[in-house]
mmCIF file of N, CA and C in Angstrom:
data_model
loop_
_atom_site.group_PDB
_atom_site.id
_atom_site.type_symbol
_atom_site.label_atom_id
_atom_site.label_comp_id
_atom_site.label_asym_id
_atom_site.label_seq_id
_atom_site.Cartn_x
_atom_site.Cartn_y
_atom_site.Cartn_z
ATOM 1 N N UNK A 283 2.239 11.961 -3.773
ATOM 2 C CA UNK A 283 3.121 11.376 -2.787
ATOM 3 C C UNK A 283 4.420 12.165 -2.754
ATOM 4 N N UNK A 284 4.979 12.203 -1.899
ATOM 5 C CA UNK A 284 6.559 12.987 -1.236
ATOM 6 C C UNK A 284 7.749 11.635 -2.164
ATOM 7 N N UNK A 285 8.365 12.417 -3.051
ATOM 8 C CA UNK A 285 9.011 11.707 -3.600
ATOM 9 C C UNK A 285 10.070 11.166 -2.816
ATOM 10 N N UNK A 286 10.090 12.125 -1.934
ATOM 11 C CA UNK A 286 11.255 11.378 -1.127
ATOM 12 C C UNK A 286 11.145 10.517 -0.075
ATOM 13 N N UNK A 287 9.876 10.340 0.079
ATOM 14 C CA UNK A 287 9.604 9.180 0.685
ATOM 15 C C UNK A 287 10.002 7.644 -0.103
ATOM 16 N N UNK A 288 9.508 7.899 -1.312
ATOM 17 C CA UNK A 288 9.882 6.567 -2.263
ATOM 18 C C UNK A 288 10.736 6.575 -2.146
ATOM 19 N N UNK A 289 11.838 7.576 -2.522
ATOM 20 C CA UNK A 289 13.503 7.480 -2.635
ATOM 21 C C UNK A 289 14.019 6.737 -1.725
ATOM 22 N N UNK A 290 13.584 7.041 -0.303
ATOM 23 C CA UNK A 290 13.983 6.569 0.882
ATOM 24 C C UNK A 290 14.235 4.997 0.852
ATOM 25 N N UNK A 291 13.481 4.195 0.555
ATOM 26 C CA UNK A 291 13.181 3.090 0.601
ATOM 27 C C UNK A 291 13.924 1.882 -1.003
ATOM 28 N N UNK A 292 13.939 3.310 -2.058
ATOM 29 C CA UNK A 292 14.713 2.243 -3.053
ATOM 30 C C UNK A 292 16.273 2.161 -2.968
ATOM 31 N N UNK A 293 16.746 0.963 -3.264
ATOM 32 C CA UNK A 293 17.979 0.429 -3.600
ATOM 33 C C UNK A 293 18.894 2.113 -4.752
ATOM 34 N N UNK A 294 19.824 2.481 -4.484
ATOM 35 C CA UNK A 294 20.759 3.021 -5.661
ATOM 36 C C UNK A 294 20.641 2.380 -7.041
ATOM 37 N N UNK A 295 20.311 3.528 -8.107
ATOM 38 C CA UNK A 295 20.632 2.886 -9.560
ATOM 39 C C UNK A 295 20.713 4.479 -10.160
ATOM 40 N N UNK A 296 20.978 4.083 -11.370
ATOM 41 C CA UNK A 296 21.286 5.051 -12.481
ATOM 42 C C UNK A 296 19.682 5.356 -13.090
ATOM 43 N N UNK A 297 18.584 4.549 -13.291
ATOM 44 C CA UNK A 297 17.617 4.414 -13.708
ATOM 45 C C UNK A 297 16.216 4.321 -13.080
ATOM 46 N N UNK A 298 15.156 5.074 -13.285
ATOM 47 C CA UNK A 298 13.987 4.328 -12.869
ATOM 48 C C UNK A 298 12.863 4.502 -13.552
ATOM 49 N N UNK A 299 11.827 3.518 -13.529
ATOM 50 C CA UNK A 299 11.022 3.076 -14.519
ATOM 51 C C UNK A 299 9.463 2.418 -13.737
ATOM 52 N N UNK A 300 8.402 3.034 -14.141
ATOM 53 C CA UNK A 300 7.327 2.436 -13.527
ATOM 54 C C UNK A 300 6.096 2.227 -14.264
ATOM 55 N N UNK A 301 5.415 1.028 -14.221
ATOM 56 C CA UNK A 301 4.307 0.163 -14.879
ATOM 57 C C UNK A 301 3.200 0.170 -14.025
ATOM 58 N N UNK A 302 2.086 0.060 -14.416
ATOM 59 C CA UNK A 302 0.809 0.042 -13.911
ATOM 60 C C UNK A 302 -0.139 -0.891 -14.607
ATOM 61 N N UNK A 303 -0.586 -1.496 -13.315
ATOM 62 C CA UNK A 303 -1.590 -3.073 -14.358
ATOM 63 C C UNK A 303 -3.132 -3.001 -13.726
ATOM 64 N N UNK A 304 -4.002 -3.547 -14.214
ATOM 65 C CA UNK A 304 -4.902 -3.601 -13.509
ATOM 66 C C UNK A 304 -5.124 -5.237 -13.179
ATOM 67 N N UNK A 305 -5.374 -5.683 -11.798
ATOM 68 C CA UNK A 305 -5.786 -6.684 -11.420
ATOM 69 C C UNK A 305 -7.225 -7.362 -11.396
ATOM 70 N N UNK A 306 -7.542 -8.344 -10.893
ATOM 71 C CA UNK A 306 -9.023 -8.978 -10.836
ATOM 72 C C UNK A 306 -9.400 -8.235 -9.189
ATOM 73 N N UNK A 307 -10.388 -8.050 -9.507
ATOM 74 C CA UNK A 307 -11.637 -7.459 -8.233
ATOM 75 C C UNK A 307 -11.523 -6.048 -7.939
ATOM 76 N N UNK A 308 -10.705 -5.619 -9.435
ATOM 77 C CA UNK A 308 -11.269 -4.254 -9.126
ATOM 78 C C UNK A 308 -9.345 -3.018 -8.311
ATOM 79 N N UNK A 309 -8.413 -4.292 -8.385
ATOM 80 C CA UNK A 309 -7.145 -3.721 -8.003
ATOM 81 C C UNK A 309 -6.518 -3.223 -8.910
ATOM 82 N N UNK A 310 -5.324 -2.101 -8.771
ATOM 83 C CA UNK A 310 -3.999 -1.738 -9.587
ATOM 84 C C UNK A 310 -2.771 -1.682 -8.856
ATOM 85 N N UNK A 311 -2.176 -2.280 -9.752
ATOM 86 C CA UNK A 311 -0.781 -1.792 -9.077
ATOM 87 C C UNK A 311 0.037 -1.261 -10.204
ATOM 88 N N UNK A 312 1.246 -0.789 -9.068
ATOM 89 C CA UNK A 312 2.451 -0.013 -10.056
ATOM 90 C C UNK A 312 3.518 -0.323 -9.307
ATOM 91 N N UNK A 313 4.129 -0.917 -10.557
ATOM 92 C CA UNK A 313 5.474 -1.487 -10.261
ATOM 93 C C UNK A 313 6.644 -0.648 -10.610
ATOM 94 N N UNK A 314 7.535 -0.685 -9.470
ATOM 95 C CA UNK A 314 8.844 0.706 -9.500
ATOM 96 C C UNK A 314 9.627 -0.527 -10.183
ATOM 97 N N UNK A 315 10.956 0.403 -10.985
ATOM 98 C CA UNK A 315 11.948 -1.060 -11.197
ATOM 99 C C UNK A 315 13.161 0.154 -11.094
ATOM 100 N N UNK A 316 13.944 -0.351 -11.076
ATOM 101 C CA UNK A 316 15.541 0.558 -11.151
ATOM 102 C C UNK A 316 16.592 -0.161 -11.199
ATOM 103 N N UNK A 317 17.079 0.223 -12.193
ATOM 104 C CA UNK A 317 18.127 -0.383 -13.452
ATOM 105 C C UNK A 317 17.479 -2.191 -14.047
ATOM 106 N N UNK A 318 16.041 -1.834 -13.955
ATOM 107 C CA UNK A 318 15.385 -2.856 -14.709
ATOM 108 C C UNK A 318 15.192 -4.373 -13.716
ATOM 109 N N UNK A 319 15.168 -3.535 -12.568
ATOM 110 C CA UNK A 319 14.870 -4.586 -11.661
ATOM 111 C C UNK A 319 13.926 -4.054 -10.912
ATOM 112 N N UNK A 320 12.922 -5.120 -10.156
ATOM 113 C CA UNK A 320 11.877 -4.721 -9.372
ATOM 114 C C UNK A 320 12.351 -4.238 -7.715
ATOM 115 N N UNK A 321 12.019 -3.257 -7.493
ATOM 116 C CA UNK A 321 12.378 -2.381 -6.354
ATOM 117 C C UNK A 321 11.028 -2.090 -5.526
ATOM 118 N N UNK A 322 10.005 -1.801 -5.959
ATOM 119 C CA UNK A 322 8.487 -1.334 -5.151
ATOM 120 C C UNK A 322 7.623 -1.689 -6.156
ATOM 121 N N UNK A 323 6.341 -1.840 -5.260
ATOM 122 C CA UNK A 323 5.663 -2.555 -5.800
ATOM 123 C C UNK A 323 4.318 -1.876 -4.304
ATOM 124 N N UNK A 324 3.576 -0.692 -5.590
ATOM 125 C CA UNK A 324 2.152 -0.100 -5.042
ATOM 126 C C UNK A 324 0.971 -0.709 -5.435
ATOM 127 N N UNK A 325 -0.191 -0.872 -4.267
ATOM 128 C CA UNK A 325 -1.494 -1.420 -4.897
ATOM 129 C C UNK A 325 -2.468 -1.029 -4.287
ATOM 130 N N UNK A 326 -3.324 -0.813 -5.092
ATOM 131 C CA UNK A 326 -4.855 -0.379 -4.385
ATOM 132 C C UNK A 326 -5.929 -1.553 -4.560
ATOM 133 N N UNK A 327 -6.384 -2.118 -3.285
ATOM 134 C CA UNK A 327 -7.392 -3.416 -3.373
ATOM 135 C C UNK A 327 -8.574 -3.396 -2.382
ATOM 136 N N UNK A 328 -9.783 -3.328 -3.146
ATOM 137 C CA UNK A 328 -10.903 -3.760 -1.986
ATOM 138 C C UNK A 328 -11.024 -5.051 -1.514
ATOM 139 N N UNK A 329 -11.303 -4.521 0.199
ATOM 140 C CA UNK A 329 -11.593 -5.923 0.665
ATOM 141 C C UNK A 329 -13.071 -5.516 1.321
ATOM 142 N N UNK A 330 -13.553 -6.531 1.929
ATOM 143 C CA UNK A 330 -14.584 -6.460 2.164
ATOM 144 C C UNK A 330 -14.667 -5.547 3.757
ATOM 145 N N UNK A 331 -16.031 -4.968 4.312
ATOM 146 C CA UNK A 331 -15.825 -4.067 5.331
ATOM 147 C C UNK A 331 -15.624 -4.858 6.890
ATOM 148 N N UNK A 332 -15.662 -6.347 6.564
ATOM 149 C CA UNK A 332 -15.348 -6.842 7.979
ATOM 150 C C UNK A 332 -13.823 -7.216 7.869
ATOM 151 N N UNK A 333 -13.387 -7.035 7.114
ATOM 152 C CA UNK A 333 -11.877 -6.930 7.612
ATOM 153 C C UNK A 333 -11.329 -6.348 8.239
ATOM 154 N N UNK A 334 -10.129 -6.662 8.522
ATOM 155 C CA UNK A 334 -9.337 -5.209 9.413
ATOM 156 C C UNK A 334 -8.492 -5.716 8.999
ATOM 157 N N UNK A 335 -6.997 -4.714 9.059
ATOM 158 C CA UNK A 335 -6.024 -3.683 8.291
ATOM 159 C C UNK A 335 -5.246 -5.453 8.922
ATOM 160 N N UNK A 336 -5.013 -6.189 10.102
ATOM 161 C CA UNK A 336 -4.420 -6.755 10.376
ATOM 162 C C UNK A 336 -4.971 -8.249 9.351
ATOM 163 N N UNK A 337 -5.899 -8.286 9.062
ATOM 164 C CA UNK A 337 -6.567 -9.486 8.348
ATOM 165 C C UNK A 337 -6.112 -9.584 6.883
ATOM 166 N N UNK A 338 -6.092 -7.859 6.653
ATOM 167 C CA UNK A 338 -5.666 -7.795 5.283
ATOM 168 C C UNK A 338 -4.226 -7.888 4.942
ATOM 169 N N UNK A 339 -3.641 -7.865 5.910
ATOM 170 C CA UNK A 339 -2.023 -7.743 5.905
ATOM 171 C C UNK A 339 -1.207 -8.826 5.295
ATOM 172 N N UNK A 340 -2.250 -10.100 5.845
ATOM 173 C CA UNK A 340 -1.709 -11.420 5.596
ATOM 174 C C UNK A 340 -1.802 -11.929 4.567
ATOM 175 N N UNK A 341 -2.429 -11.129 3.476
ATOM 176 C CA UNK A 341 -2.694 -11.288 2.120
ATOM 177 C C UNK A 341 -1.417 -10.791 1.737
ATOM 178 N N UNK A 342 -0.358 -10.442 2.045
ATOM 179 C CA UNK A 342 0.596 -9.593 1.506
ATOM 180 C C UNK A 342 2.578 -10.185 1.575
ATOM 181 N N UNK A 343 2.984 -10.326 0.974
ATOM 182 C CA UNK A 343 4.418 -10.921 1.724
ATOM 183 C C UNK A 343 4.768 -9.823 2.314
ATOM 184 N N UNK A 344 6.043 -10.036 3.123
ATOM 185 C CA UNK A 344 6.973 -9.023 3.400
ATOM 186 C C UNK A 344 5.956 -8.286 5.119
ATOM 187 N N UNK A 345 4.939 -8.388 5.289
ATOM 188 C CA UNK A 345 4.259 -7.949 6.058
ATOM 189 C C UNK A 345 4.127 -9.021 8.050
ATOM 190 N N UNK A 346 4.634 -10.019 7.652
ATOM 191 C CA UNK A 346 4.831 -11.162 8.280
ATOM 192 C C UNK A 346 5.157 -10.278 9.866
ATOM 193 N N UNK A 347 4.693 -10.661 11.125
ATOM 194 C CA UNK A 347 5.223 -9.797 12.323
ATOM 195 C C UNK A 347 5.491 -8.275 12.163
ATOM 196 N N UNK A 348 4.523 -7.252 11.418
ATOM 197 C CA UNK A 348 4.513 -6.571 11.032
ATOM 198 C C UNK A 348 3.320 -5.831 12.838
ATOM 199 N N UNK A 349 3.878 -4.088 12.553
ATOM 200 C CA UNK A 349 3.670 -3.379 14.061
ATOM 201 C C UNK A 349 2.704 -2.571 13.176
ATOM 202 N N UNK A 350 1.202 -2.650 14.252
ATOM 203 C CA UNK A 350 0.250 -2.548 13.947
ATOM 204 C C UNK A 350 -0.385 -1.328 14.914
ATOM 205 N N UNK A 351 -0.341 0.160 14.140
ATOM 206 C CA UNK A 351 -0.833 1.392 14.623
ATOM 207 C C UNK A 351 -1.575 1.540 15.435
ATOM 208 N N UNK A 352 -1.345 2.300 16.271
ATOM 209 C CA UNK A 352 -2.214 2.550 17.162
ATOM 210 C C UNK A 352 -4.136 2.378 16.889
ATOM 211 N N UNK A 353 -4.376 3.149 16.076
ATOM 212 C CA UNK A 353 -5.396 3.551 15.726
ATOM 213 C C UNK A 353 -5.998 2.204 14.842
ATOM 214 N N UNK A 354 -5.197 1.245 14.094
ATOM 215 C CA UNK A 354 -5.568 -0.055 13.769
ATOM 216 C C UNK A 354 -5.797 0.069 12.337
ATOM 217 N N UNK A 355 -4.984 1.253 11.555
ATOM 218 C CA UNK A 355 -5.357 1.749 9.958
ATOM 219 C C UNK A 355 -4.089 0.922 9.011
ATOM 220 N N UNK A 356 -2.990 0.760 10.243
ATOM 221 C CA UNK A 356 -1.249 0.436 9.269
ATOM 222 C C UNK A 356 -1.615 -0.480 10.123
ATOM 223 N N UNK A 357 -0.406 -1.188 9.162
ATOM 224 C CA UNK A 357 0.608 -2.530 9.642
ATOM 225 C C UNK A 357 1.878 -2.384 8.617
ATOM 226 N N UNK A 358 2.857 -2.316 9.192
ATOM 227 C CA UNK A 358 4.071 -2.147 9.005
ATOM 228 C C UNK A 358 5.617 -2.706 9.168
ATOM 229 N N UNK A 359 6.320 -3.232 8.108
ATOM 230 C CA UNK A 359 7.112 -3.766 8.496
ATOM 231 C C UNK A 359 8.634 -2.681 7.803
ATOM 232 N N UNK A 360 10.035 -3.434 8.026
ATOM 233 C CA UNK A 360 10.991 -2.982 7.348
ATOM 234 C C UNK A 360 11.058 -3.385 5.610
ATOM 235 N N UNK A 361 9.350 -3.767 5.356
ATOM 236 C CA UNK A 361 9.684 -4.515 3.564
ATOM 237 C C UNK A 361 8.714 -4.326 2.847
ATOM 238 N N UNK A 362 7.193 -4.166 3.861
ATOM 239 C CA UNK A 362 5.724 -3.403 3.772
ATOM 240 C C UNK A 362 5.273 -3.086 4.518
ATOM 241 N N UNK A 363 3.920 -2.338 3.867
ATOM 242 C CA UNK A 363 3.194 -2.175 4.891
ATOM 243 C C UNK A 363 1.589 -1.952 4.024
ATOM 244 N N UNK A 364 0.761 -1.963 5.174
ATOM 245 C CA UNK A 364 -0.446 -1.960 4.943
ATOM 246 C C UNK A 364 -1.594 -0.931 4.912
ATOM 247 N N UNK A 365 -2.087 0.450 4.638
ATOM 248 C CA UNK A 365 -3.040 0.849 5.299
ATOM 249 C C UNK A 365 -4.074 0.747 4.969
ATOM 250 N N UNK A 366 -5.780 1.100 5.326
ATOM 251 C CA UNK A 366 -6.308 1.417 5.575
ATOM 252 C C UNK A 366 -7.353 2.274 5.328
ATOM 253 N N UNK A 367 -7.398 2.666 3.891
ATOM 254 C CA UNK A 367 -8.180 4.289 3.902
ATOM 255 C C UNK A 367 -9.377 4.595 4.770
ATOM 256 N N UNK A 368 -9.946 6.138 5.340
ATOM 257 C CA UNK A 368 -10.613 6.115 5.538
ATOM 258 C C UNK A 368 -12.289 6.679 5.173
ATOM 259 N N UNK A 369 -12.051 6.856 4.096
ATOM 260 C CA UNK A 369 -13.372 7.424 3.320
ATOM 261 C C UNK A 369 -13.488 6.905 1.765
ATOM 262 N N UNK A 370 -12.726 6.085 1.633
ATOM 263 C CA UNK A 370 -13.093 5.466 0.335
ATOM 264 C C UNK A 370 -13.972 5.194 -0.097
ATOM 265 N N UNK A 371 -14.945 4.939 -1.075
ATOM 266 C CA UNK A 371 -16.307 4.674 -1.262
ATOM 267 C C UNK A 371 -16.489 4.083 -2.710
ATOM 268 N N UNK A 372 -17.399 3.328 -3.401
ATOM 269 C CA UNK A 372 -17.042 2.767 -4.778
ATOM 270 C C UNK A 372 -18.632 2.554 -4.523
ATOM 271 N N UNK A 373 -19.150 2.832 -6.240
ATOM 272 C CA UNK A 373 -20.588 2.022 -5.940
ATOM 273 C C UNK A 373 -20.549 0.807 -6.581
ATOM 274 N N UNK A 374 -18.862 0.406 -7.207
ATOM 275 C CA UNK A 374 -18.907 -0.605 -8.221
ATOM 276 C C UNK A 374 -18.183 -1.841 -6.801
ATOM 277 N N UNK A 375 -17.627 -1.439 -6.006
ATOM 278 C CA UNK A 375 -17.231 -2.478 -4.558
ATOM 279 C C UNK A 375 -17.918 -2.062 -3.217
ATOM 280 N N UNK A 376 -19.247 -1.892 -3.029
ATOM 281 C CA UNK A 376 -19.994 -1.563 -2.254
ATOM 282 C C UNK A 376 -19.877 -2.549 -1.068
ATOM 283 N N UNK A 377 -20.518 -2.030 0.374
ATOM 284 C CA UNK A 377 -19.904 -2.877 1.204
ATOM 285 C C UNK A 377 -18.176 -3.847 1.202
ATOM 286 N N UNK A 378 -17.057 -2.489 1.045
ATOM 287 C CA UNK A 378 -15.803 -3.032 0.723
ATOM 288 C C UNK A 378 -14.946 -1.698 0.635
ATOM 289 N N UNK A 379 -13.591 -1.904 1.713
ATOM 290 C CA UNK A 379 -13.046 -0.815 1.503
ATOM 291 C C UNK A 379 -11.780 -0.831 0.697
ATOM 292 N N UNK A 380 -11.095 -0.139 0.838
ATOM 293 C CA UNK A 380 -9.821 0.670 0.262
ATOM 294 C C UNK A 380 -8.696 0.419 0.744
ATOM 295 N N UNK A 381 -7.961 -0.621 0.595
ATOM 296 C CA UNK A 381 -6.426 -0.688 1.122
ATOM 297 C C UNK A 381 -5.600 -0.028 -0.042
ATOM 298 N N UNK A 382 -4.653 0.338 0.968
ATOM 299 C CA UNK A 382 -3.073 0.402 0.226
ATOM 300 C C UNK A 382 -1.995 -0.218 0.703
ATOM 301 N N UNK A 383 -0.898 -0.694 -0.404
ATOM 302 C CA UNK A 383 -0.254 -1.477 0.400
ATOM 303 C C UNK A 383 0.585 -0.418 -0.584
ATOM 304 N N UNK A 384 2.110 -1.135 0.043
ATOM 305 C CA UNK A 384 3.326 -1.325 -0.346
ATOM 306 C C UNK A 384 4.227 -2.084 -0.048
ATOM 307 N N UNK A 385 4.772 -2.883 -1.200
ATOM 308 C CA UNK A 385 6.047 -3.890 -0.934
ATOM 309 C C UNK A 385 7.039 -3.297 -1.401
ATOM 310 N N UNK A 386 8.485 -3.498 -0.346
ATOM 311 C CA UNK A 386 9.626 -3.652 -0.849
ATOM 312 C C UNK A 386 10.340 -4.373 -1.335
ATOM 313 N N UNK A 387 10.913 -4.841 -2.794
ATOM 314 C CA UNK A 387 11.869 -5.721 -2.979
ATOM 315 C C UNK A 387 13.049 -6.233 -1.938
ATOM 316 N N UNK A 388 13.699 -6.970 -1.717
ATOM 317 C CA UNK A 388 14.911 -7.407 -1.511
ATOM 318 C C UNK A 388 15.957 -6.347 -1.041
ATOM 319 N N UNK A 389 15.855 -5.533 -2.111
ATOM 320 C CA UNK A 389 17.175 -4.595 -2.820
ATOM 321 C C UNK A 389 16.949 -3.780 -1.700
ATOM 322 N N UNK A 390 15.605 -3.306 -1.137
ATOM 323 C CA UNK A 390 15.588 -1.996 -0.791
ATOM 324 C C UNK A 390 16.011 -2.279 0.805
ATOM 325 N N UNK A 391 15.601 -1.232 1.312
ATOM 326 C CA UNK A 391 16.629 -0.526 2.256
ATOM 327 C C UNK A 391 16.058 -1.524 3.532
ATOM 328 N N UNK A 392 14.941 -1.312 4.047
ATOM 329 C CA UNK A 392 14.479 -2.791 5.266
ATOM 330 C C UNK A 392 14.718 -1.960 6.362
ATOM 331 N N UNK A 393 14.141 -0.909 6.090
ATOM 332 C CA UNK A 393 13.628 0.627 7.106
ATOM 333 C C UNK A 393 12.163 0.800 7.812
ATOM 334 N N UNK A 394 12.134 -0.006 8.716
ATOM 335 C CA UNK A 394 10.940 -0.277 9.152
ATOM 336 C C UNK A 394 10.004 1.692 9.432
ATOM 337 N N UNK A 395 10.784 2.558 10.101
ATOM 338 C CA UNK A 395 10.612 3.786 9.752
ATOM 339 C C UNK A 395 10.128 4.940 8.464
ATOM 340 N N UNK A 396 11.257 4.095 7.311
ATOM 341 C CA UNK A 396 10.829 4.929 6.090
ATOM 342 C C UNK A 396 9.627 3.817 5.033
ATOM 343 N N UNK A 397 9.493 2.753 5.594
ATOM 344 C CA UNK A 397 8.231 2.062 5.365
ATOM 345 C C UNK A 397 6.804 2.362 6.074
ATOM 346 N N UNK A 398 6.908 2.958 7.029
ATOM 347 C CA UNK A 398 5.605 3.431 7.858
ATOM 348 C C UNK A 398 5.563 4.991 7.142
ATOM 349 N N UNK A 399 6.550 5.153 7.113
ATOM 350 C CA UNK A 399 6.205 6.816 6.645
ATOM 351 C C UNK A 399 5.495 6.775 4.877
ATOM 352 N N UNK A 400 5.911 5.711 4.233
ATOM 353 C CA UNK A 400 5.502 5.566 2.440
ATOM 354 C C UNK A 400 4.213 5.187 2.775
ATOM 355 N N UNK A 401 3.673 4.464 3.544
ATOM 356 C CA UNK A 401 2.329 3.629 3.958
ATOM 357 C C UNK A 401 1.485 4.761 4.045
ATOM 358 N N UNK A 402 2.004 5.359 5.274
ATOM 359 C CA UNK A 402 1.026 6.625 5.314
ATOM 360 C C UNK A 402 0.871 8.081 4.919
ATOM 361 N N UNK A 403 1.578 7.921 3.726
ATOM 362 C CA UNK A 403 1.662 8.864 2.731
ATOM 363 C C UNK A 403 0.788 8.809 1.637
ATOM 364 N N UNK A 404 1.374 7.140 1.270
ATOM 365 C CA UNK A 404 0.280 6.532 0.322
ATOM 366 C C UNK A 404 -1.091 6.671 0.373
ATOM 367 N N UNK A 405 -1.370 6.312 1.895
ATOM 368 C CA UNK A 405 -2.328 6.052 1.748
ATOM 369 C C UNK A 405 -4.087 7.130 1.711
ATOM 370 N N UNK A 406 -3.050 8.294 1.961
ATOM 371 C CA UNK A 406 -3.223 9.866 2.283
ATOM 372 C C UNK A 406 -3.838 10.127 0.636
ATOM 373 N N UNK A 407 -2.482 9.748 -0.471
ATOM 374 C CA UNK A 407 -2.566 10.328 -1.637
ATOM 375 C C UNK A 407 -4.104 9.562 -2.438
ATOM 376 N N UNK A 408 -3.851 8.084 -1.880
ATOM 377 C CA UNK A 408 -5.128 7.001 -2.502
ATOM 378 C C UNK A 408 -6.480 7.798 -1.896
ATOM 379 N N UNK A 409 -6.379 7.854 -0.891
ATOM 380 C CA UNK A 409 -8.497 8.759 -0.587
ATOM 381 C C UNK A 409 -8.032 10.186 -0.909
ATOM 382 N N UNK A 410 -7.086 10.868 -1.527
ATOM 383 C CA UNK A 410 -7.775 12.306 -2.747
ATOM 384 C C UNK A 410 -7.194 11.812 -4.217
ATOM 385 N N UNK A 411 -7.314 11.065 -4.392
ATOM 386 C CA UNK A 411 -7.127 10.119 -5.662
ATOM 387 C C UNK A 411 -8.882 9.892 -6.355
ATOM 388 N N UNK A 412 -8.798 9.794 -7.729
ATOM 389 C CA UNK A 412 -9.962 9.262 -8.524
ATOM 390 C C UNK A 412 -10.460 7.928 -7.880
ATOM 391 N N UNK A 413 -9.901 6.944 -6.890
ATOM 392 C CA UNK A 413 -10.141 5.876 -6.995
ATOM 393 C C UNK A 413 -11.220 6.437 -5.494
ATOM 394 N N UNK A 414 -11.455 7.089 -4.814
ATOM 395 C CA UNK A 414 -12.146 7.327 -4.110
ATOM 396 C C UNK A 414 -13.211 7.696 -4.686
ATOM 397 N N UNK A 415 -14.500 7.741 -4.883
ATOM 398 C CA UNK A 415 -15.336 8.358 -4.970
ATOM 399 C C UNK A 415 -16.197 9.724 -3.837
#
């Protein structure tokens, strides 16, 4: 990922610090913090293949009246956003694709612009990532 895409979007601090968990059904996330507070917050989650990017959105805070790409891969707000991958593949979540999200804390900036641009950066880096098969 373009670091300066993240930058874009976090709050000012002296510090930054990031955790990675694994969730139930097969998700991870990684949590940004700076000066020991939560600032971003990345995740990779299968959903099933009759979803769409707008179905999955609503699983998400911060995504609420969120502007939904042309092409129907993002949903995007000034706090998250949603995409889409498009070649993801798992034989362990079969019939089920590949989202990426990203949330912004509070703190951060509420850049509906530099939130579409992290979305689809992300979501670029997640399908040439290990988690693709």
């Amino acid at each position: 990922m373009d670091p300066a895409l993240v930058k874009a979007v976090l709050p000012g601090g002296a510090s930054i610090a990031s955790a990675t968990s694994r969730l139930s059904g097969g998700a991870t996330r990684c949590d940004v913090t700076v000066d020991g507070k939560a600032a971003l917050s990345l995740t990779q989650s299968w959903w099933s293949e009759r979803d769409t990017t707008a179905m999955v959105s609503e699983g998400y805070a911060g995504t609420d009246d969120g502007t939904l790409s042309d092409d129907g891969r993002f949903v995007y707000t000034g706090k998250a956003g949603v995409g889409k991958t498009s070649s993801c593949t798992s034989s362990e979540h079969p019939e089920q694709n590949l989202y990426a999200v990203v949330q912004v804390s509070d703190s951060g900036t509420g850049d509906q612009t530099a939130v579409k641009s992290l979305i689809v950066d992300y979501t670029r880096a997640v399908e040439q990532s290990a988690a693709c098969e």
